[in-house]
GROMACS .gro file of N, CA and C in nm:
model
  342
    1MET      N    1  -1.657  -0.959  -1.959
    1MET     CA    2  -1.640  -0.981  -1.828
    1MET      C    3  -1.624  -0.830  -1.764
    2ILE      N    4  -1.584  -0.747  -1.822
    2ILE     CA    5  -1.558  -0.601  -1.738
    2ILE      C    6  -1.710  -0.558  -1.723
    3GLU      N    7  -1.812  -0.583  -1.826
    3GLU     CA    8  -1.940  -0.539  -1.787
    3GLU      C    9  -1.995  -0.599  -1.675
    4SER      N   10  -1.984  -0.720  -1.649
    4SER     CA   11  -2.030  -0.799  -1.553
    4SER      C   12  -1.981  -0.745  -1.428
    5LEU      N   13  -1.855  -0.701  -1.411
    5LEU     CA   14  -1.796  -0.640  -1.284
    5LEU      C   15  -1.855  -0.506  -1.256
    6THR      N   16  -1.888  -0.447  -1.356
    6THR     CA   17  -1.934  -0.310  -1.342
    6THR      C   18  -2.084  -0.309  -1.295
    7SER      N   19  -2.150  -0.411  -1.340
    7SER     CA   20  -2.279  -0.419  -1.286
    7SER      C   21  -2.290  -0.449  -1.135
    8VAL      N   22  -2.177  -0.494  -1.073
    8VAL     CA   23  -2.191  -0.506  -0.925
    8VAL      C   24  -2.211  -0.380  -0.835
    9LYS      N   25  -2.149  -0.275  -0.906
    9LYS     CA   26  -2.170  -0.144  -0.853
    9LYS      C   27  -2.317  -0.098  -0.831
   10THR      N   28  -2.396  -0.141  -0.942
   10THR     CA   29  -2.526  -0.102  -0.945
   10THR      C   30  -2.622  -0.161  -0.831
   11LEU      N   31  -2.577  -0.282  -0.788
   11LEU     CA   32  -2.631  -0.367  -0.675
   11LEU      C   33  -2.647  -0.289  -0.531
   12SER      N   34  -2.555  -0.184  -0.503
   12SER     CA   35  -2.553  -0.116  -0.396
   12SER      C   36  -2.668  -0.027  -0.388
   13SER      N   37  -2.736   0.007  -0.465
   13SER     CA   38  -2.837   0.094  -0.471
   13SER      C   39  -2.975   0.047  -0.504
   14SER      N   40  -2.997  -0.098  -0.531
   14SER     CA   41  -3.102  -0.162  -0.547
   14SER      C   42  -3.149  -0.234  -0.442
   15SER      N   43  -3.248  -0.230  -0.385
   15SER     CA   44  -3.316  -0.312  -0.262
   15SER      C   45  -3.223  -0.337  -0.153
   16PRO      N   46  -3.184  -0.212  -0.085
   16PRO     CA   47  -3.077  -0.230   0.028
   16PRO      C   48  -3.170  -0.298   0.146
   17LEU      N   49  -3.099  -0.374   0.236
   17LEU     CA   50  -3.144  -0.446   0.353
   17LEU      C   51  -3.184  -0.328   0.449
   18SER      N   52  -3.275  -0.340   0.539
   18SER     CA   53  -3.327  -0.233   0.634
   18SER      C   54  -3.205  -0.230   0.739
   19GLY      N   55  -3.170  -0.099   0.785
   19GLY     CA   56  -3.062  -0.112   0.897
   19GLY      C   57  -2.902  -0.090   0.841
   20THR      N   58  -2.906  -0.119   0.718
   20THR     CA   59  -2.765  -0.086   0.648
   20THR      C   60  -2.759   0.024   0.590
   21LEU      N   61  -2.629   0.076   0.565
   21LEU     CA   62  -2.591   0.192   0.486
   21LEU      C   63  -2.601   0.175   0.343
   22THR      N   64  -2.636   0.268   0.281
   22THR     CA   65  -2.639   0.247   0.114
   22THR      C   66  -2.563   0.385   0.071
   23GLU      N   67  -2.548   0.378  -0.069
   23GLU     CA   68  -2.484   0.501  -0.137
   23GLU      C   69  -2.576   0.627  -0.107
   24ASN      N   70  -2.697   0.600  -0.103
   24ASN     CA   71  -2.800   0.724  -0.075
   24ASN      C   72  -2.816   0.759   0.056
   25SER      N   73  -2.762   0.701   0.150
   25SER     CA   74  -2.785   0.740   0.293
   25SER      C   75  -2.671   0.837   0.337
   26VAL      N   76  -2.588   0.878   0.247
   26VAL     CA   77  -2.468   0.975   0.278
   26VAL      C   78  -2.528   1.126   0.295
   27SER      N   79  -2.507   1.184   0.376
   27SER     CA   80  -2.545   1.335   0.379
   27SER      C   81  -2.483   1.412   0.296
   28SER      N   82  -2.554   1.518   0.246
   28SER     CA   83  -2.506   1.599   0.143
   28SER      C   84  -2.383   1.668   0.207
   29SER      N   85  -2.377   1.698   0.328
   29SER     CA   86  -2.246   1.762   0.381
   29SER      C   87  -2.126   1.679   0.379
   30SER      N   88  -2.146   1.565   0.390
   30SER     CA   89  -2.011   1.452   0.389
   30SER      C   90  -1.969   1.427   0.247
   31ILE      N   91  -2.064   1.482   0.135
   31ILE     CA   92  -2.014   1.440   0.014
   31ILE      C   93  -1.894   1.549  -0.013
   32MET      N   94  -1.899   1.650   0.049
   32MET     CA   95  -1.796   1.748   0.025
   32MET      C   96  -1.667   1.730   0.087
   33GLN      N   97  -1.660   1.628   0.177
   33GLN     CA   98  -1.541   1.611   0.260
   33GLN      C   99  -1.446   1.520   0.198
   34PRO      N  100  -1.325   1.520   0.218
   34PRO     CA  101  -1.228   1.420   0.155
   34PRO      C  102  -1.276   1.263   0.191
   35SER      N  103  -1.232   1.183   0.101
   35SER     CA  104  -1.292   1.040   0.122
   35SER      C  105  -1.238   0.988   0.259
   36ALA      N  106  -1.126   1.009   0.308
   36ALA     CA  107  -1.048   0.963   0.432
   36ALA      C  108  -1.120   0.999   0.544
   37ALA      N  109  -1.164   1.138   0.537
   37ALA     CA  110  -1.245   1.183   0.661
   37ALA      C  111  -1.384   1.120   0.654
   38VAL      N  112  -1.443   1.086   0.546
   38VAL     CA  113  -1.569   1.030   0.553
   38VAL      C  114  -1.559   0.908   0.602
   39ASN      N  115  -1.452   0.827   0.570
   39ASN     CA  116  -1.444   0.662   0.606
   39ASN      C  117  -1.415   0.676   0.753
   40ALA      N  118  -1.351   0.777   0.809
   40ALA     CA  119  -1.312   0.760   0.933
   40ALA      C  120  -1.428   0.801   1.028
   41ALA      N  121  -1.540   0.883   0.973
   41ALA     CA  122  -1.654   0.936   1.042
   41ALA      C  123  -1.773   0.822   1.036
   42GLN      N  124  -1.792   0.745   0.933
   42GLN     CA  125  -1.884   0.653   0.927
   42GLN      C  126  -1.840   0.518   0.860
   43PRO      N  127  -1.879   0.410   0.921
   43PRO     CA  128  -1.827   0.266   0.860
   43PRO      C  129  -1.896   0.250   0.699
   44MET      N  130  -1.818   0.161   0.615
   44MET     CA  131  -1.867   0.159   0.499
   44MET      C  132  -1.977   0.039   0.505
   45SER      N  133  -2.067   0.030   0.403
   45SER     CA  134  -2.143  -0.094   0.394
   45SER      C  135  -2.086  -0.214   0.308
   46PHE      N  136  -2.142  -0.303   0.329
   46PHE     CA  137  -2.087  -0.428   0.258
   46PHE      C  138  -2.112  -0.411   0.111
   47SER      N  139  -2.211  -0.350   0.072
   47SER     CA  140  -2.256  -0.313  -0.073
   47SER      C  141  -2.140  -0.205  -0.136
   48GLN      N  142  -2.103  -0.126  -0.049
   48GLN     CA  143  -1.999  -0.016  -0.089
   48GLN      C  144  -1.856  -0.088  -0.101
   49VAL      N  145  -1.843  -0.168  -0.029
   49VAL     CA  146  -1.706  -0.251   0.002
   49VAL      C  147  -1.697  -0.331  -0.140
   50LEU      N  148  -1.807  -0.395  -0.178
   50LEU     CA  149  -1.802  -0.476  -0.294
   50LEU      C  150  -1.823  -0.390  -0.422
   51GLY      N  151  -1.883  -0.284  -0.395
   51GLY     CA  152  -1.884  -0.195  -0.547
   51GLY      C  153  -1.746  -0.134  -0.570
   52ASP      N  154  -1.677  -0.069  -0.464
   52ASP     CA  155  -1.530  -0.039  -0.468
   52ASP      C  156  -1.427  -0.140  -0.527
   53MET      N  157  -1.448  -0.261  -0.458
   53MET     CA  158  -1.378  -0.367  -0.518
   53MET      C  159  -1.377  -0.398  -0.672
   54ALA      N  160  -1.515  -0.384  -0.712
   54ALA     CA  161  -1.551  -0.428  -0.856
   54ALA      C  162  -1.481  -0.304  -0.945
   55THR      N  163  -1.510  -0.181  -0.877
   55THR     CA  164  -1.454  -0.053  -0.949
   55THR      C  165  -1.291  -0.077  -0.975
   56GLU      N  166  -1.238  -0.134  -0.866
   56GLU     CA  167  -1.069  -0.134  -0.854
   56GLU      C  168  -1.049  -0.258  -0.955
   57THR      N  169  -1.118  -0.362  -0.974
   57THR     CA  170  -1.090  -0.440  -1.044
   57THR      C  171  -1.099  -0.420  -1.188
   58VAL      N  172  -1.196  -0.356  -1.233
   58VAL     CA  173  -1.229  -0.319  -1.376
   58VAL      C  174  -1.111  -0.206  -1.414
   59GLY      N  175  -1.079  -0.119  -1.308
   59GLY     CA  176  -0.958  -0.020  -1.338
   59GLY      C  177  -0.830  -0.109  -1.377
   60SER      N  178  -0.814  -0.208  -1.291
   60SER     CA  179  -0.681  -0.290  -1.310
   60SER      C  180  -0.685  -0.359  -1.440
   61LEU      N  181  -0.813  -0.439  -1.468
   61LEU     CA  182  -0.822  -0.492  -1.606
   61LEU      C  183  -0.796  -0.402  -1.711
   62ARG      N  184  -0.850  -0.266  -1.719
   62ARG     CA  185  -0.832  -0.171  -1.820
   62ARG      C  186  -0.689  -0.136  -1.833
   63ALA      N  187  -0.625  -0.108  -1.719
   63ALA     CA  188  -0.486  -0.065  -1.715
   63ALA      C  189  -0.398  -0.176  -1.786
   64SER      N  190  -0.421  -0.295  -1.735
   64SER     CA  191  -0.350  -0.403  -1.826
   64SER      C  192  -0.369  -0.407  -1.972
   65GLU      N  193  -0.509  -0.385  -2.014
   65GLU     CA  194  -0.532  -0.388  -2.147
   65GLU      C  195  -0.464  -0.255  -2.197
   66THR      N  196  -0.464  -0.162  -2.159
   66THR     CA  197  -0.396  -0.034  -2.220
   66THR      C  198  -0.255  -0.065  -2.243
   67LYS      N  199  -0.173  -0.105  -2.140
   67LYS     CA  200  -0.036  -0.151  -2.140
   67LYS      C  201   0.001  -0.253  -2.262
   68SER      N  202  -0.107  -0.336  -2.278
   68SER     CA  203  -0.073  -0.447  -2.385
   68SER      C  204  -0.100  -0.379  -2.517
   69PHE      N  205  -0.199  -0.283  -2.525
   69PHE     CA  206  -0.187  -0.196  -2.645
   69PHE      C  207  -0.065  -0.117  -2.681
   70GLU      N  208  -0.028  -0.057  -2.563
   70GLU     CA  209   0.109   0.027  -2.568
   70GLU      C  210   0.224  -0.066  -2.618
   71SER      N  211   0.222  -0.167  -2.559
   71SER     CA  212   0.319  -0.275  -2.607
   71SER      C  213   0.321  -0.308  -2.765
   72ILE      N  214   0.212  -0.334  -2.814
   72ILE     CA  215   0.195  -0.357  -2.948
   72ILE      C  216   0.236  -0.255  -3.042
   73GLN      N  217   0.220  -0.125  -2.988
   73GLN     CA  218   0.235   0.003  -3.064
   73GLN      C  219   0.397   0.036  -3.036
   74GLY      N  220   0.461  -0.041  -2.950
   74GLY     CA  221   0.596  -0.013  -2.936
   74GLY      C  222   0.632   0.101  -2.810
   75LYS      N  223   0.519   0.125  -2.758
   75LYS     CA  224   0.531   0.244  -2.653
   75LYS      C  225   0.566   0.210  -2.512
   76ALA      N  226   0.564   0.067  -2.477
   76ALA     CA  227   0.588   0.027  -2.352
   76ALA      C  228   0.668  -0.094  -2.354
   77ASN      N  229   0.750  -0.117  -2.252
   77ASN     CA  230   0.850  -0.249  -2.254
   77ASN      C  231   0.766  -0.348  -2.200
   78THR      N  232   0.835  -0.472  -2.208
   78THR     CA  233   0.796  -0.610  -2.182
   78THR      C  234   0.748  -0.614  -2.021
   79ARG      N  235   0.857  -0.563  -1.969
   79ARG     CA  236   0.845  -0.563  -1.812
   79ARG      C  237   0.706  -0.490  -1.764
   80GLU      N  238   0.685  -0.375  -1.787
   80GLU     CA  239   0.570  -0.304  -1.760
   80GLU      C  240   0.437  -0.364  -1.805
   81VAL      N  241   0.430  -0.430  -1.922
   81VAL     CA  242   0.320  -0.516  -1.979
   81VAL      C  243   0.296  -0.640  -1.868
   82VAL      N  244   0.423  -0.710  -1.843
   82VAL     CA  245   0.398  -0.826  -1.766
   82VAL      C  246   0.356  -0.798  -1.597
   83ASP      N  247   0.399  -0.663  -1.565
   83ASP     CA  248   0.345  -0.636  -1.438
   83ASP      C  249   0.211  -0.590  -1.427
   84ALA      N  250   0.164  -0.527  -1.527
   84ALA     CA  251   0.020  -0.488  -1.523
   84ALA      C  252  -0.059  -0.600  -1.557
   85VAL      N  253  -0.016  -0.712  -1.636
   85VAL     CA  254  -0.099  -0.830  -1.668
   85VAL      C  255  -0.095  -0.899  -1.520
   86MET      N  256   0.011  -0.939  -1.462
   86MET     CA  257   0.001  -1.014  -1.332
   86MET      C  258  -0.076  -0.944  -1.238
   87SER      N  259  -0.079  -0.811  -1.239
   87SER     CA  260  -0.159  -0.731  -1.113
   87SER      C  261  -0.302  -0.751  -1.162
   88ALA      N  262  -0.342  -0.740  -1.299
   88ALA     CA  263  -0.495  -0.772  -1.325
   88ALA      C  264  -0.525  -0.890  -1.303
   89GLU      N  265  -0.422  -1.011  -1.312
   89GLU     CA  266  -0.467  -1.145  -1.297
   89GLU      C  267  -0.481  -1.160  -1.147
   90GLN      N  268  -0.407  -1.102  -1.055
   90GLN     CA  269  -0.400  -1.119  -0.906
   90GLN      C  270  -0.553  -1.082  -0.856
   91THR      N  271  -0.579  -0.957  -0.914
   91THR     CA  272  -0.712  -0.881  -0.886
   91THR      C  273  -0.825  -0.951  -0.929
   92LEU      N  274  -0.825  -1.029  -1.044
   92LEU     CA  275  -0.929  -1.066  -1.097
   92LEU      C  276  -0.955  -1.208  -1.007
   93GLN      N  277  -0.836  -1.293  -0.979
   93GLN     CA  278  -0.863  -1.405  -0.883
   93GLN      C  279  -0.906  -1.382  -0.767
   94THR      N  280  -0.872  -1.269  -0.703
   94THR     CA  281  -0.918  -1.221  -0.564
   94THR      C  282  -1.067  -1.187  -0.587
   95ALA      N  283  -1.116  -1.126  -0.692
   95ALA     CA  284  -1.263  -1.099  -0.711
   95ALA      C  285  -1.349  -1.235  -0.724
   96ILE      N  286  -1.279  -1.305  -0.804
   96ILE     CA  287  -1.357  -1.442  -0.806
   96ILE      C  288  -1.355  -1.539  -0.691
   97ALA      N  289  -1.255  -1.517  -0.611
   97ALA     CA  290  -1.260  -1.590  -0.477
   97ALA      C  291  -1.368  -1.537  -0.383
   98ILE      N  292  -1.363  -1.400  -0.388
   98ILE     CA  293  -1.478  -1.332  -0.298
   98ILE      C  294  -1.622  -1.361  -0.347
   99ARG      N  295  -1.607  -1.369  -0.480
   99ARG     CA  296  -1.756  -1.404  -0.538
   99ARG      C  297  -1.814  -1.537  -0.494
  100ASP      N  298  -1.723  -1.633  -0.518
  100ASP     CA  299  -1.741  -1.777  -0.477
  100ASP      C  300  -1.770  -1.778  -0.319
  101LYS      N  301  -1.706  -1.710  -0.235
  101LYS     CA  302  -1.743  -1.711  -0.091
  101LYS      C  303  -1.871  -1.648  -0.053
  102VAL      N  304  -1.916  -1.539  -0.137
  102VAL     CA  305  -2.053  -1.469  -0.107
  102VAL      C  306  -2.148  -1.573  -0.155
  103VAL      N  307  -2.119  -1.654  -0.274
  103VAL     CA  308  -2.220  -1.737  -0.321
  103VAL      C  309  -2.249  -1.846  -0.244
  104THR      N  310  -2.137  -1.899  -0.187
  104THR     CA  311  -2.135  -2.012  -0.080
  104THR      C  312  -2.224  -1.968   0.056
  105ALA      N  313  -2.188  -1.860   0.084
  105ALA     CA  314  -2.266  -1.809   0.210
  105ALA      C  315  -2.416  -1.794   0.186
  106TYR      N  316  -2.448  -1.728   0.073
  106TYR     CA  317  -2.584  -1.744   0.034
  106TYR      C  318  -2.655  -1.868   0.028
  107LEU      N  319  -2.578  -1.970  -0.039
  107LEU     CA  320  -2.655  -2.109  -0.041
  107LEU      C  321  -2.654  -2.149   0.104
  108GLU      N  322  -2.556  -2.119   0.178
  108GLU     CA  323  -2.569  -2.180   0.314
  108GLU      C  324  -2.702  -2.125   0.392
  109VAL      N  325  -2.713  -1.997   0.373
  109VAL     CA  326  -2.810  -1.926   0.443
  109VAL      C  327  -2.949  -1.967   0.389
  110ALA      N  328  -2.959  -2.006   0.256
  110ALA     CA  329  -3.083  -2.054   0.206
  110ALA      C  330  -3.109  -2.186   0.253
  111ARG      N  331  -3.022  -2.278   0.291
  111ARG     CA  332  -3.050  -2.387   0.323
  111ARG      C  333  -3.082  -2.404   0.480
  112MET      N  334  -3.077  -2.304   0.555
  112MET     CA  335  -3.126  -2.292   0.685
  112MET      C  336  -3.274  -2.335   0.694
  113GLN      N  337  -3.309  -2.395   0.803
  113GLN     CA  338  -3.437  -2.409   0.834
  113GLN      C  339  -3.473  -2.302   0.925
  114ILE      N  340  -3.612  -2.246   0.872
  114ILE     CA  341  -3.662  -2.138   0.963
  114ILE      C  342  -3.768  -2.202   1.067
   0.00000   0.00000   0.00000
């Protein structure tokens, strides 16, 4: 499951739509700036937003998995594990809901008559 989420990040660099921003369209001078300044200066593209969401989802799932292993080893208490798992579950449900909306929108556009 985590591998399929990380593959979403690669979509932003493959076949971008004309007129949209891509990861490759960022100038070299803006790479050196802090991310908050970059976000204020230029809007994020849809693919960047989805890629960031996938990265955060994977991070949340891995943190939950790490806490579970720490609990098994006796290094973490039950409350920390439950909090991490609940956060990962909520993040995953959000990602699934967004995926479903994107698929529904794509199917609706595909059904449009030209």
